mmCIF file of C-alpha atoms in Angstrom:
data_model
loop_
_atom_site.group_PDB
_atom_site.id
_atom_site.type_symbol
_atom_site.label_atom_id
_atom_site.label_comp_id
_atom_site.label_asym_id
_atom_site.label_seq_id
_atom_site.Cartn_x
_atom_site.Cartn_y
_atom_site.Cartn_z
ATOM 1 C CA MET A 416 118.048 93.480 105.619
ATOM 2 C CA SER A 417 115.364 95.338 107.545
ATOM 3 C CA LEU A 418 112.662 93.258 109.190
ATOM 4 C CA LEU A 419 109.977 95.123 111.045
ATOM 5 C CA PRO A 420 109.118 93.603 114.410
ATOM 6 C CA ALA A 421 105.631 92.181 114.784
ATOM 7 C CA PRO A 422 103.207 94.470 116.627
ATOM 8 C CA GLY A 423 102.692 93.712 120.304
ATOM 9 C CA PRO A 424 99.418 92.988 122.117
ATOM 10 C CA PRO A 425 96.312 94.871 120.955
ATOM 11 C CA PRO A 426 95.236 98.111 122.644
ATOM 12 C CA ARG A 427 92.556 97.737 125.281
ATOM 13 C CA HIS A 428 90.159 99.972 123.361
ATOM 14 C CA ASN A 429 89.590 100.690 119.681
ATOM 15 C CA PRO A 430 91.773 103.636 118.575
ATOM 16 C CA THR A 431 89.106 104.568 116.018
ATOM 17 C CA PRO A 432 85.530 103.418 115.393
ATOM 18 C CA GLY A 433 85.437 100.072 113.595
ATOM 19 C CA TRP A 434 89.191 99.532 113.986
ATOM 20 C CA ASN A 435 88.708 96.037 115.428
ATOM 21 C CA GLN A 436 86.899 94.862 112.250
ATOM 22 C CA SER A 437 89.020 96.500 109.537
ATOM 23 C CA LEU A 438 91.293 94.206 107.530
ATOM 24 C CA SER A 439 92.808 97.278 105.895
ATOM 25 C CA THR A 440 93.737 99.432 108.882
ATOM 26 C CA GLY A 441 92.892 97.520 112.030
ATOM 27 C CA ALA A 442 92.966 94.368 114.095
ATOM 28 C CA PRO A 443 92.255 91.660 111.456
ATOM 29 C CA GLY A 444 95.212 92.730 109.296
ATOM 30 C CA ILE A 445 97.538 92.952 112.277
ATOM 31 C CA ALA A 446 96.244 89.608 113.541
ATOM 32 C CA LEU A 447 97.450 88.000 110.307
ATOM 33 C CA VAL A 448 101.025 88.737 111.411
ATOM 34 C CA HIS A 449 100.540 87.011 114.748
ATOM 35 C CA PHE A 450 98.647 84.072 113.278
ATOM 36 C CA THR A 451 101.496 83.548 110.814
ATOM 37 C CA THR A 452 104.243 83.733 113.427
ATOM 38 C CA ALA A 453 102.288 81.481 115.810
ATOM 39 C CA ARG A 454 101.770 78.838 113.109
ATOM 40 C CA GLU A 455 105.507 78.892 112.403
ATOM 41 C CA GLY A 456 106.383 78.552 116.100
ATOM 42 C CA GLU A 457 108.079 81.956 116.282
ATOM 43 C CA GLU A 458 105.753 82.982 119.115
ATOM 44 C CA GLY A 459 103.113 81.309 121.223
ATOM 45 C CA TRP A 460 99.400 81.503 120.503
ATOM 46 C CA GLU A 461 98.631 83.703 123.514
ATOM 47 C CA THR A 462 99.271 86.982 121.693
ATOM 48 C CA ALA A 463 97.519 85.710 118.566
ATOM 49 C CA HIS A 464 94.441 84.785 120.614
ATOM 50 C CA SER A 465 94.434 88.256 122.180
ATOM 51 C CA TRP A 466 94.160 89.761 118.693
ATOM 52 C CA ALA A 467 91.312 87.376 117.838
ATOM 53 C CA ALA A 468 89.541 88.559 120.989
ATOM 54 C CA ALA A 469 90.131 92.186 119.996
ATOM 55 C CA MET A 470 88.403 91.603 116.655
ATOM 56 C CA THR A 471 85.246 90.442 118.433
ATOM 57 C CA ARG A 472 85.231 92.817 121.410
ATOM 58 C CA THR A 473 82.196 94.548 119.874
ATOM 59 C CA PRO A 474 79.289 92.977 117.928
ATOM 60 C CA VAL A 475 80.563 91.950 114.500
ATOM 61 C CA LEU A 476 79.042 94.030 111.721
ATOM 62 C CA ALA A 477 77.086 91.974 109.170
ATOM 63 C CA HIS A 478 74.850 94.515 107.419
ATOM 64 C CA PRO A 479 75.003 94.048 103.615
ATOM 65 C CA ASP A 480 75.405 97.786 102.988
ATOM 66 C CA ALA A 481 78.352 98.129 105.342
ATOM 67 C CA CYS A 482 80.383 94.925 104.908
ATOM 68 C CA GLY A 483 83.038 93.797 102.490
ATOM 69 C CA LEU A 484 86.139 91.652 102.568
ATOM 70 C CA PHE A 485 88.029 94.446 104.278
ATOM 71 C CA HIS A 486 85.395 95.412 106.856
ATOM 72 C CA GLY A 487 82.992 93.710 109.205
ATOM 73 C CA ALA A 488 82.172 90.007 109.403
ATOM 74 C CA PRO A 489 84.081 89.011 106.222
ATOM 75 C CA ALA A 490 87.259 90.731 107.462
ATOM 76 C CA VAL A 491 87.103 89.002 110.842
ATOM 77 C CA ALA A 492 86.304 85.648 109.226
ATOM 78 C CA TYR A 493 89.144 85.983 106.719
ATOM 79 C CA ALA A 494 91.686 86.518 109.497
ATOM 80 C CA LEU A 495 90.321 83.659 111.613
ATOM 81 C CA HIS A 496 90.366 81.318 108.628
ATOM 82 C CA ALA A 497 93.987 82.263 107.919
ATOM 83 C CA ALA A 498 94.859 81.348 111.513
ATOM 84 C CA GLY A 499 93.950 77.716 110.897
ATOM 85 C CA HIS A 500 93.331 77.119 114.608
ATOM 86 C CA ARG A 501 90.603 74.771 115.791
ATOM 87 C CA ALA A 502 89.631 77.247 118.531
ATOM 88 C CA TYR A 503 87.989 79.434 115.885
ATOM 89 C CA ALA A 504 85.953 76.745 114.103
ATOM 90 C CA GLN A 505 82.633 77.554 115.801
ATOM 91 C CA ALA A 506 83.063 81.294 115.350
ATOM 92 C CA LEU A 507 83.795 80.746 111.656
ATOM 93 C CA ALA A 508 80.710 78.587 111.216
ATOM 94 C CA THR A 509 78.563 81.343 112.738
ATOM 95 C CA LEU A 510 80.205 84.078 110.674
ATOM 96 C CA ASP A 511 79.787 82.043 107.483
ATOM 97 C CA THR A 512 76.028 81.962 107.995
ATOM 98 C CA TYR A 513 75.863 85.744 108.131
ATOM 99 C CA ILE A 514 78.288 86.160 105.238
ATOM 100 C CA THR A 515 76.246 83.845 103.025
ATOM 101 C CA ASP A 516 73.118 85.856 103.807
ATOM 102 C CA LEU A 517 74.743 89.198 103.059
ATOM 103 C CA VAL A 518 76.211 87.912 99.777
ATOM 104 C CA GLU A 519 72.790 86.686 98.719
ATOM 105 C CA THR A 520 71.265 90.076 99.531
ATOM 106 C CA ARG A 521 73.912 91.926 97.586
ATOM 107 C CA LEU A 522 73.608 89.612 94.587
ATOM 108 C CA ARG A 523 69.855 90.225 94.435
ATOM 109 C CA ALA A 524 70.451 93.976 94.459
ATOM 110 C CA ALA A 525 73.146 93.696 91.774
ATOM 111 C CA HIS A 526 70.966 91.665 89.426
ATOM 112 C CA ALA A 527 68.064 94.077 89.961
ATOM 113 C CA ARG A 528 70.389 96.943 89.023
ATOM 114 C CA ILE A 529 71.457 95.140 85.829
ATOM 115 C CA ASP A 530 67.836 94.359 84.982
ATOM 116 C CA ALA A 531 67.045 98.073 85.296
ATOM 117 C CA GLY A 532 69.851 98.981 82.874
ATOM 118 C CA ARG A 533 71.768 101.122 85.365
ATOM 119 C CA LEU A 534 75.544 101.339 85.731
ATOM 120 C CA PRO A 535 77.084 99.871 88.895
ATOM 121 C CA ARG A 536 78.745 101.722 91.733
ATOM 122 C CA MET A 537 82.335 100.617 92.366
ATOM 123 C CA ARG A 538 81.385 99.280 95.770
ATOM 124 C CA GLU A 539 78.945 96.847 94.146
ATOM 125 C CA TYR A 540 81.665 94.729 92.588
ATOM 126 C CA ASP A 541 85.156 95.778 93.684
ATOM 127 C CA LEU A 542 87.654 93.825 95.784
ATOM 128 C CA ILE A 543 87.786 96.131 98.795
ATOM 129 C CA SER A 544 84.072 96.628 99.480
ATOM 130 C CA GLY A 545 82.169 94.687 96.853
ATOM 131 C CA LEU A 546 81.196 91.277 95.591
ATOM 132 C CA THR A 547 84.652 90.450 94.207
ATOM 133 C CA GLY A 548 86.053 90.695 97.732
ATOM 134 C CA LEU A 549 83.232 88.637 99.185
ATOM 135 C CA GLY A 550 83.780 86.061 96.451
ATOM 136 C CA THR A 551 87.458 85.927 97.345
ATOM 137 C CA TYR A 552 86.550 84.910 100.878
ATOM 138 C CA LEU A 553 84.043 82.299 99.676
ATOM 139 C CA LEU A 554 86.574 80.854 97.227
ATOM 140 C CA TYR A 555 89.118 80.021 99.910
ATOM 141 C CA ARG A 556 86.823 78.606 102.582
ATOM 142 C CA PRO A 557 87.027 74.811 102.997
ATOM 143 C CA GLY A 558 84.454 72.685 101.238
ATOM 144 C CA ARG A 559 84.095 75.022 98.321
ATOM 145 C CA PRO A 560 82.803 75.626 95.740
ATOM 146 C CA SER A 561 79.652 76.589 97.553
ATOM 147 C CA PRO A 562 76.406 77.259 95.718
ATOM 148 C CA MET A 563 76.691 80.908 96.756
ATOM 149 C CA PHE A 564 80.149 81.220 95.208
ATOM 150 C CA THR A 565 78.979 79.799 91.894
ATOM 151 C CA LYS A 566 76.087 82.288 91.960
ATOM 152 C CA LEU A 567 78.619 85.043 92.516
ATOM 153 C CA LEU A 568 80.724 83.827 89.587
ATOM 154 C CA ALA A 569 77.634 83.902 87.383
ATOM 155 C CA TYR A 570 77.084 87.508 88.461
ATOM 156 C CA LEU A 571 80.652 88.434 87.465
ATOM 157 C CA VAL A 572 80.014 86.950 84.029
ATOM 158 C CA ARG A 573 76.883 89.056 83.704
ATOM 159 C CA LEU A 574 78.625 92.151 85.113
ATOM 160 C CA THR A 575 81.203 92.125 82.337
ATOM 161 C CA GLU A 576 78.803 91.709 79.440
ATOM 162 C CA PRO A 577 78.422 94.887 77.345
ATOM 163 C CA ILE A 578 75.378 97.052 77.998
ATOM 164 C CA THR A 579 73.800 99.905 76.059
ATOM 165 C CA VAL A 580 73.417 103.249 77.817
ATOM 166 C CA ASN A 581 72.021 106.262 75.969
ATOM 167 C CA GLY A 582 72.494 104.439 72.684
ATOM 168 C CA ARG A 583 76.158 103.588 73.349
ATOM 169 C CA LYS A 584 77.507 100.113 74.006
ATOM 170 C CA ILE A 585 79.897 100.157 76.966
ATOM 171 C CA PRO A 586 81.427 97.564 79.333
ATOM 172 C CA GLY A 587 78.924 96.361 81.917
ATOM 173 C CA TRP A 588 81.345 97.099 84.748
ATOM 174 C CA TRP A 589 81.759 100.751 83.688
ATOM 175 C CA THR A 590 80.936 102.517 86.933
ATOM 176 C CA SER A 591 78.683 105.494 87.527
ATOM 177 C CA ASP A 592 81.148 106.760 90.154
ATOM 178 C CA ARG A 593 84.033 109.156 89.986
ATOM 179 C CA PRO A 594 87.423 107.541 90.682
ATOM 180 C CA ASP A 595 87.092 108.589 94.340
ATOM 181 C CA GLY A 596 83.928 106.487 94.655
ATOM 182 C CA GLN A 597 81.493 109.388 94.752
ATOM 183 C CA PRO A 598 78.545 109.550 92.317
ATOM 184 C CA CYS A 599 79.264 111.140 88.947
ATOM 185 C CA ARG A 600 76.677 112.847 86.747
ATOM 186 C CA ARG A 601 78.803 112.896 83.588
ATOM 187 C CA GLY A 602 79.401 109.383 82.343
ATOM 188 C CA GLY A 603 81.266 107.820 85.250
ATOM 189 C CA HIS A 604 84.582 106.121 84.567
ATOM 190 C CA GLY A 605 86.271 102.844 83.769
ATOM 191 C CA ASN A 606 88.516 101.550 86.532
ATOM 192 C CA LEU A 607 91.304 99.133 85.593
ATOM 193 C CA GLY A 608 92.775 98.598 89.059
ATOM 194 C CA MET A 609 92.983 95.440 91.148
ATOM 195 C CA ALA A 610 91.554 97.075 94.266
ATOM 196 C CA HIS A 611 88.590 98.911 92.764
ATOM 197 C CA GLY A 612 88.433 98.002 89.084
ATOM 198 C CA VAL A 613 87.917 95.251 86.569
ATOM 199 C CA ALA A 614 91.271 93.574 87.276
ATOM 200 C CA GLY A 615 89.733 92.238 90.501
ATOM 201 C CA PRO A 616 86.816 90.345 88.900
ATOM 202 C CA LEU A 617 89.199 89.103 86.191
ATOM 203 C CA ALA A 618 91.668 87.739 88.751
ATOM 204 C CA LEU A 619 88.920 86.105 90.835
ATOM 205 C CA ALA A 620 87.256 84.400 87.865
ATOM 206 C CA ALA A 621 90.627 83.183 86.613
ATOM 207 C CA THR A 622 91.718 81.891 90.028
ATOM 208 C CA ALA A 623 88.429 80.018 90.400
ATOM 209 C CA MET A 624 88.876 78.410 86.975
ATOM 210 C CA ARG A 625 92.415 77.332 87.893
ATOM 211 C CA ARG A 626 90.916 75.625 90.943
ATOM 212 C CA GLY A 627 88.438 73.754 88.765
ATOM 213 C CA ILE A 628 85.426 75.954 89.563
ATOM 214 C CA GLY A 629 83.443 77.186 86.602
ATOM 215 C CA VAL A 630 80.090 78.478 85.429
ATOM 216 C CA SER A 631 78.606 79.026 81.991
ATOM 217 C CA GLY A 632 80.288 81.909 80.169
ATOM 218 C CA GLN A 633 83.235 82.161 82.573
ATOM 219 C CA ALA A 634 85.945 81.395 80.000
ATOM 220 C CA ASP A 635 84.394 83.881 77.576
ATOM 221 C CA MET A 636 84.287 86.483 80.348
ATOM 222 C CA ILE A 637 87.980 85.993 81.129
ATOM 223 C CA SER A 638 88.884 86.244 77.448
ATOM 224 C CA ARG A 639 86.632 89.271 76.895
ATOM 225 C CA VAL A 640 88.007 91.282 79.808
ATOM 226 C CA SER A 641 91.622 90.336 79.046
ATOM 227 C CA THR A 642 91.230 91.471 75.446
ATOM 228 C CA TRP A 643 89.628 94.728 76.570
ATOM 229 C CA VAL A 644 92.424 95.433 79.071
ATOM 230 C CA ASP A 645 95.090 94.632 76.492
ATOM 231 C CA GLY A 646 93.492 97.113 74.131
ATOM 232 C CA TRP A 647 94.303 99.957 76.509
ATOM 233 C CA ARG A 648 97.984 99.163 76.931
ATOM 234 C CA HIS A 649 100.307 102.041 76.061
ATOM 235 C CA GLY A 650 103.987 102.767 75.727
ATOM 236 C CA THR A 651 106.463 100.571 73.914
ATOM 237 C CA PRO A 652 107.356 96.883 74.298
ATOM 238 C CA GLU A 653 110.182 98.044 76.568
ATOM 239 C CA THR A 654 108.000 100.305 78.744
ATOM 240 C CA SER A 655 104.385 99.138 78.437
ATOM 241 C CA TRP A 656 101.879 100.511 80.929
ATOM 242 C CA TRP A 657 98.151 101.002 81.526
ATOM 243 C CA PRO A 658 96.115 104.006 82.636
ATOM 244 C CA GLN A 659 94.603 103.653 86.089
ATOM 245 C CA THR A 660 91.189 104.882 84.944
ATOM 246 C CA LEU A 661 89.418 105.936 81.760
ATOM 247 C CA SER A 662 86.960 108.749 81.242
ATOM 248 C CA SER A 663 83.767 108.530 79.225
ATOM 249 C CA ALA A 664 85.330 110.792 76.577
ATOM 250 C CA GLU A 665 88.392 108.559 76.311
ATOM 251 C CA LEU A 666 86.187 105.514 75.874
ATOM 252 C CA ALA A 667 84.313 107.244 73.085
ATOM 253 C CA ASP A 668 87.568 108.331 71.392
ATOM 254 C CA GLY A 669 89.199 104.938 71.872
ATOM 255 C CA ALA A 670 92.383 106.654 73.040
ATOM 256 C CA ILE A 671 93.881 108.494 75.976
ATOM 257 C CA ALA A 672 95.718 111.786 75.735
ATOM 258 C CA ASN A 673 98.349 113.573 77.807
ATOM 259 C CA ARG A 674 99.004 110.621 80.097
ATOM 260 C CA HIS A 675 102.186 109.146 81.455
ATOM 261 C CA PRO A 676 102.874 105.833 83.228
ATOM 262 C CA GLY A 677 101.415 105.844 86.712
ATOM 263 C CA ARG A 678 102.716 104.472 89.983
ATOM 264 C CA PRO A 679 103.734 100.773 89.659
ATOM 265 C CA SER A 680 101.611 99.523 92.515
ATOM 266 C CA TRP A 681 99.457 96.557 93.451
ATOM 267 C CA CYS A 682 96.233 98.560 93.713
ATOM 268 C CA TYR A 683 96.587 100.368 90.378
ATOM 269 C CA GLY A 684 99.176 100.208 87.648
ATOM 270 C CA THR A 685 101.140 97.624 85.719
ATOM 271 C CA PRO A 686 102.019 95.161 88.545
ATOM 272 C CA GLY A 687 98.458 94.392 89.642
ATOM 273 C CA LEU A 688 97.247 94.237 86.049
ATOM 274 C CA ALA A 689 100.164 91.998 85.090
ATOM 275 C CA ARG A 690 99.146 89.513 87.787
ATOM 276 C CA ALA A 691 95.484 89.586 86.760
ATOM 277 C CA ARG A 692 96.425 89.067 83.104
ATOM 278 C CA GLN A 693 98.832 86.262 84.017
ATOM 279 C CA LEU A 694 96.128 84.484 86.043
ATOM 280 C CA ALA A 695 93.721 84.866 83.123
ATOM 281 C CA ALA A 696 96.229 83.401 80.681
ATOM 282 C CA LEU A 697 96.967 80.498 83.005
ATOM 283 C CA ALA A 698 93.244 79.784 83.355
ATOM 284 C CA LEU A 699 92.779 79.758 79.584
ATOM 285 C CA GLY A 700 96.011 77.875 78.853
ATOM 286 C CA ASP A 701 97.244 80.751 76.658
ATOM 287 C CA ARG A 702 101.027 80.564 76.920
ATOM 288 C CA ALA A 703 101.683 83.526 74.627
ATOM 289 C CA ALA A 704 99.383 85.771 76.657
ATOM 290 C CA GLN A 705 101.007 84.525 79.867
ATOM 291 C CA GLN A 706 104.488 85.422 78.648
ATOM 292 C CA ASP A 707 103.208 88.804 77.481
ATOM 293 C CA ALA A 708 101.782 89.527 80.937
ATOM 294 C CA GLU A 709 104.993 88.472 82.651
ATOM 295 C CA GLN A 710 107.114 90.488 80.248
ATOM 296 C CA SER A 711 105.055 93.592 80.986
ATOM 297 C CA LEU A 712 106.049 93.292 84.644
ATOM 298 C CA VAL A 713 109.702 92.679 83.775
ATOM 299 C CA THR A 714 109.819 95.893 81.733
ATOM 300 C CA CYS A 715 108.016 97.794 84.498
ATOM 301 C CA LEU A 716 110.587 96.680 87.073
ATOM 302 C CA LYS A 717 113.379 97.993 84.858
ATOM 303 C CA ASP A 718 111.728 101.381 84.280
ATOM 304 C CA GLU A 719 113.131 103.846 86.802
ATOM 305 C CA GLN A 720 110.609 106.486 85.751
ATOM 306 C CA GLN A 721 107.863 104.230 87.045
ATOM 307 C CA LEU A 722 109.772 103.035 90.116
ATOM 308 C CA ASP A 723 110.626 106.605 91.135
ATOM 309 C CA GLN A 724 106.919 107.202 91.726
ATOM 310 C CA LEU A 725 106.859 104.821 94.694
ATOM 311 C CA THR A 726 107.062 107.033 97.762
ATOM 312 C CA ASP A 727 106.164 104.688 100.629
ATOM 313 C CA ALA A 728 106.759 101.160 101.869
ATOM 314 C CA SER A 729 103.147 99.970 101.922
ATOM 315 C CA VAL A 730 101.458 96.935 100.420
ATOM 316 C CA CYS A 731 98.703 98.947 98.770
ATOM 317 C CA HIS A 732 100.771 101.364 96.698
ATOM 318 C CA GLY A 733 104.378 101.034 97.831
ATOM 319 C CA TRP A 734 107.484 98.857 97.724
ATOM 320 C CA ALA A 735 106.030 95.988 99.793
ATOM 321 C CA GLY A 736 103.130 95.596 97.383
ATOM 322 C CA LEU A 737 105.439 95.615 94.377
ATOM 323 C CA LEU A 738 107.638 92.995 96.052
ATOM 324 C CA GLN A 739 104.691 90.727 96.920
ATOM 325 C CA THR A 740 103.112 91.074 93.474
ATOM 326 C CA THR A 741 106.398 90.248 91.763
ATOM 327 C CA ARG A 742 106.843 87.231 94.041
ATOM 328 C CA ALA A 743 103.396 85.943 93.035
ATOM 329 C CA VAL A 744 103.990 86.472 89.308
ATOM 330 C CA ALA A 745 107.436 84.850 89.504
ATOM 331 C CA ALA A 746 106.031 81.780 91.281
ATOM 332 C CA ASP A 747 103.725 81.033 88.332
ATOM 333 C CA ALA A 748 105.965 82.339 85.545
ATOM 334 C CA THR A 749 107.036 80.437 82.456
ATOM 335 C CA LEU A 750 110.517 78.940 82.368
ATOM 336 C CA GLU A 751 111.562 81.689 79.980
ATOM 337 C CA LEU A 752 110.646 84.581 82.282
ATOM 338 C CA ASN A 753 110.924 83.069 85.755
ATOM 339 C CA PRO A 754 114.685 83.800 86.002
ATOM 340 C CA ALA A 755 114.241 87.466 85.086
ATOM 341 C CA LEU A 756 111.436 87.927 87.622
ATOM 342 C CA THR A 757 113.120 85.929 90.368
ATOM 343 C CA ALA A 758 116.291 87.982 89.929
ATOM 344 C CA GLN A 759 114.271 91.117 90.660
ATOM 345 C CA LEU A 760 113.095 89.902 94.073
ATOM 346 C CA SER A 761 116.359 90.550 95.906
ATOM 347 C CA ARG A 762 116.653 93.918 94.162
ATOM 348 C CA LEU A 763 113.139 94.916 95.217
ATOM 349 C CA ARG A 764 113.789 93.765 98.767
ATOM 350 C CA GLY A 765 116.867 95.968 98.764
ATOM 351 C CA ARG A 766 114.832 98.942 97.541
ATOM 352 C CA LEU A 767 112.258 98.322 100.263
ATOM 353 C CA ASP A 768 114.956 98.022 102.924
ATOM 354 C CA GLY A 769 116.578 101.201 101.667
ATOM 355 C CA HIS A 770 113.297 103.062 101.907
ATOM 356 C CA LEU A 771 112.722 101.818 105.467
ATOM 357 C CA ASP A 772 116.262 102.774 106.482
ATOM 358 C CA LEU A 773 115.853 106.255 105.041
ATOM 359 C CA HIS A 774 112.255 107.048 105.954
ATOM 360 C CA GLY A 775 111.444 104.657 108.781
ATOM 361 C CA ALA A 776 108.462 102.352 109.174
ATOM 362 C CA PRO A 777 104.937 103.388 108.174
ATOM 363 C CA LYS A 778 103.153 105.496 110.762
ATOM 364 C CA THR A 779 100.243 103.072 111.065
ATOM 365 C CA ASN A 780 100.053 99.366 111.887
ATOM 366 C CA GLY A 781 97.503 98.141 109.332
ATOM 367 C CA LEU A 782 97.728 95.663 106.464
ATOM 368 C CA LEU A 783 97.313 97.811 103.356
ATOM 369 C CA GLU A 784 99.209 100.944 104.324
ATOM 370 C CA GLY A 785 100.931 100.034 107.584
ATOM 371 C CA THR A 786 103.609 97.940 109.220
ATOM 372 C CA ALA A 787 101.604 94.689 109.279
ATOM 373 C CA GLY A 788 101.583 94.469 105.496
ATOM 374 C CA VAL A 789 105.259 95.364 105.214
ATOM 375 C CA HIS A 790 106.134 92.750 107.838
ATOM 376 C CA LEU A 791 104.242 90.023 105.967
ATOM 377 C CA ALA A 792 105.728 90.990 102.604
ATOM 378 C CA THR A 793 109.251 90.735 103.993
ATOM 379 C CA LYS A 794 108.742 87.232 105.372
ATOM 380 C CA PRO A 795 109.219 84.119 103.225
ATOM 381 C CA PRO A 796 105.972 82.434 102.103
ATOM 382 C CA SER A 797 104.653 80.166 104.847
ATOM 383 C CA ALA A 798 102.501 77.068 104.948
ATOM 384 C CA GLY A 799 98.971 77.441 106.210
ATOM 385 C CA PRO A 800 95.313 77.099 105.282
ATOM 386 C CA LEU A 801 95.292 80.492 103.562
ATOM 387 C CA SER A 802 98.110 82.618 102.170
ATOM 388 C CA TRP A 803 97.808 86.091 103.696
ATOM 389 C CA ASP A 804 97.906 87.729 100.242
ATOM 390 C CA ALA A 805 94.814 85.880 98.994
ATOM 391 C CA CYS A 806 92.868 88.991 100.015
ATOM 392 C CA LEU A 807 94.909 90.871 97.395
ATOM 393 C CA LEU A 808 94.044 88.262 94.729
ATOM 394 C CA LEU A 809 97.740 87.510 94.364
ATOM 395 C CA ALA A 810 97.754 83.928 95.668
ATOM 396 C CA GLY A 811 97.823 81.224 93.022
#
C-alpha cells in the first residue's frame, strides 16, 4: 500500500503570501503531519517545532474580516492545539484571546444582519471561513464549553430559522452569494455542502450536543435542518444522492431538474452529508434516521457512476476525503451497518493507492488538496488532544 512520506523541514521563506497561516494550503496543515508523527514517536520534535516556528514567522493575522478556521490566528491555534505540546501553551493562551475577540465581533455583525432582514454571505457562517469553523475550534479547546461557544451555538439556531424575503419564507441560511462565493443579484442559492453549506452548522450543533453542550432551540434546529436536507434527497434507495446547491427557482418549485449525482466528496455530495445527518441522528437519539444516513453512504460507495467522478487523491474532493469520511461514519455506525461500512475501508484504501500509483502524489503539500491531507488519511487514527480531522467536522 502506498504511504506518502511526510514533508521535510519548512522552506525558509513563504512560497506565497499568507502560506504560513493557511490550514488549507500551507504550514499549519503540513505541521499536523509532523505533530502527529512526533506524538507517536516516529520522529523527534525538532522538525515539528520548525514548522511551528514557520507558522509564526510573520505577525499572526487576527482581523475579523480576514480570519477563519483555515486562515490566520484560528488556523495556527488549531495546529498548535493538535500538537498537544506544553511548549505551545503560552502561545495558545495569547491566540485564544484574539480569537475570542474576533468571534465576538463577527457574532455582533451576524446578528445585526439578521435583525436587518438580509440574507447571509457564505463566509458569515461556513466551515472554511465563517462562524461554523470558528465554533469548531472553540468546541475542541480544553475547558469548554466557553461562554463564547454557547453564544455561537445560539447564533446557529437563529441562522437556521426561516425568514421572509420579498414575501417568501426561505431558510435563514439561504445565502445571497453565488456558489463561487461572489455576490448574486438574483436570489442567491442554497448550499448543502459540509465545507460551505448548511451541513457544517448541522454537524457542529450535533457534535456539541453529543458532548453535552446545548442551548435553547438547539435540538429543534438539528431536527429542522435534518428534515429539510432529507427533503432534497433524490435517486432511489439503492442510489440516493443530494444536489450540491439549489437555485432560487428550484426552491420555489420544490424540485430540481436535469441533475445527476455529483462527485462523492467530503466537501460536497453524499459522503459529507451522510456524516452530518448521522451526527444529527446520534445527537437526537433517532436510530432510524441514523441507519438511513449510514445506508445512504453504503449505497454511494457501491455506485460506480458516483465513484468514477473522483479524479484526484485529495481530502477535500478526492479519494482521501472519501476514505476519511467513511472511516468516521463507520466508527459511529449501528451494529447493522458497521460491517458493511468497515468492509469498504480496505477497498477505498486500495482505490486511493491505485490512484497514487497511476497519477502520482498531489502537486501541492497542503491539507485539503495536497500531500499532507493524503498522508494523514492513510495513517491509522492516533491518540492525541485533537483528531486532525476535527477541522472537517468528521471527528466524533
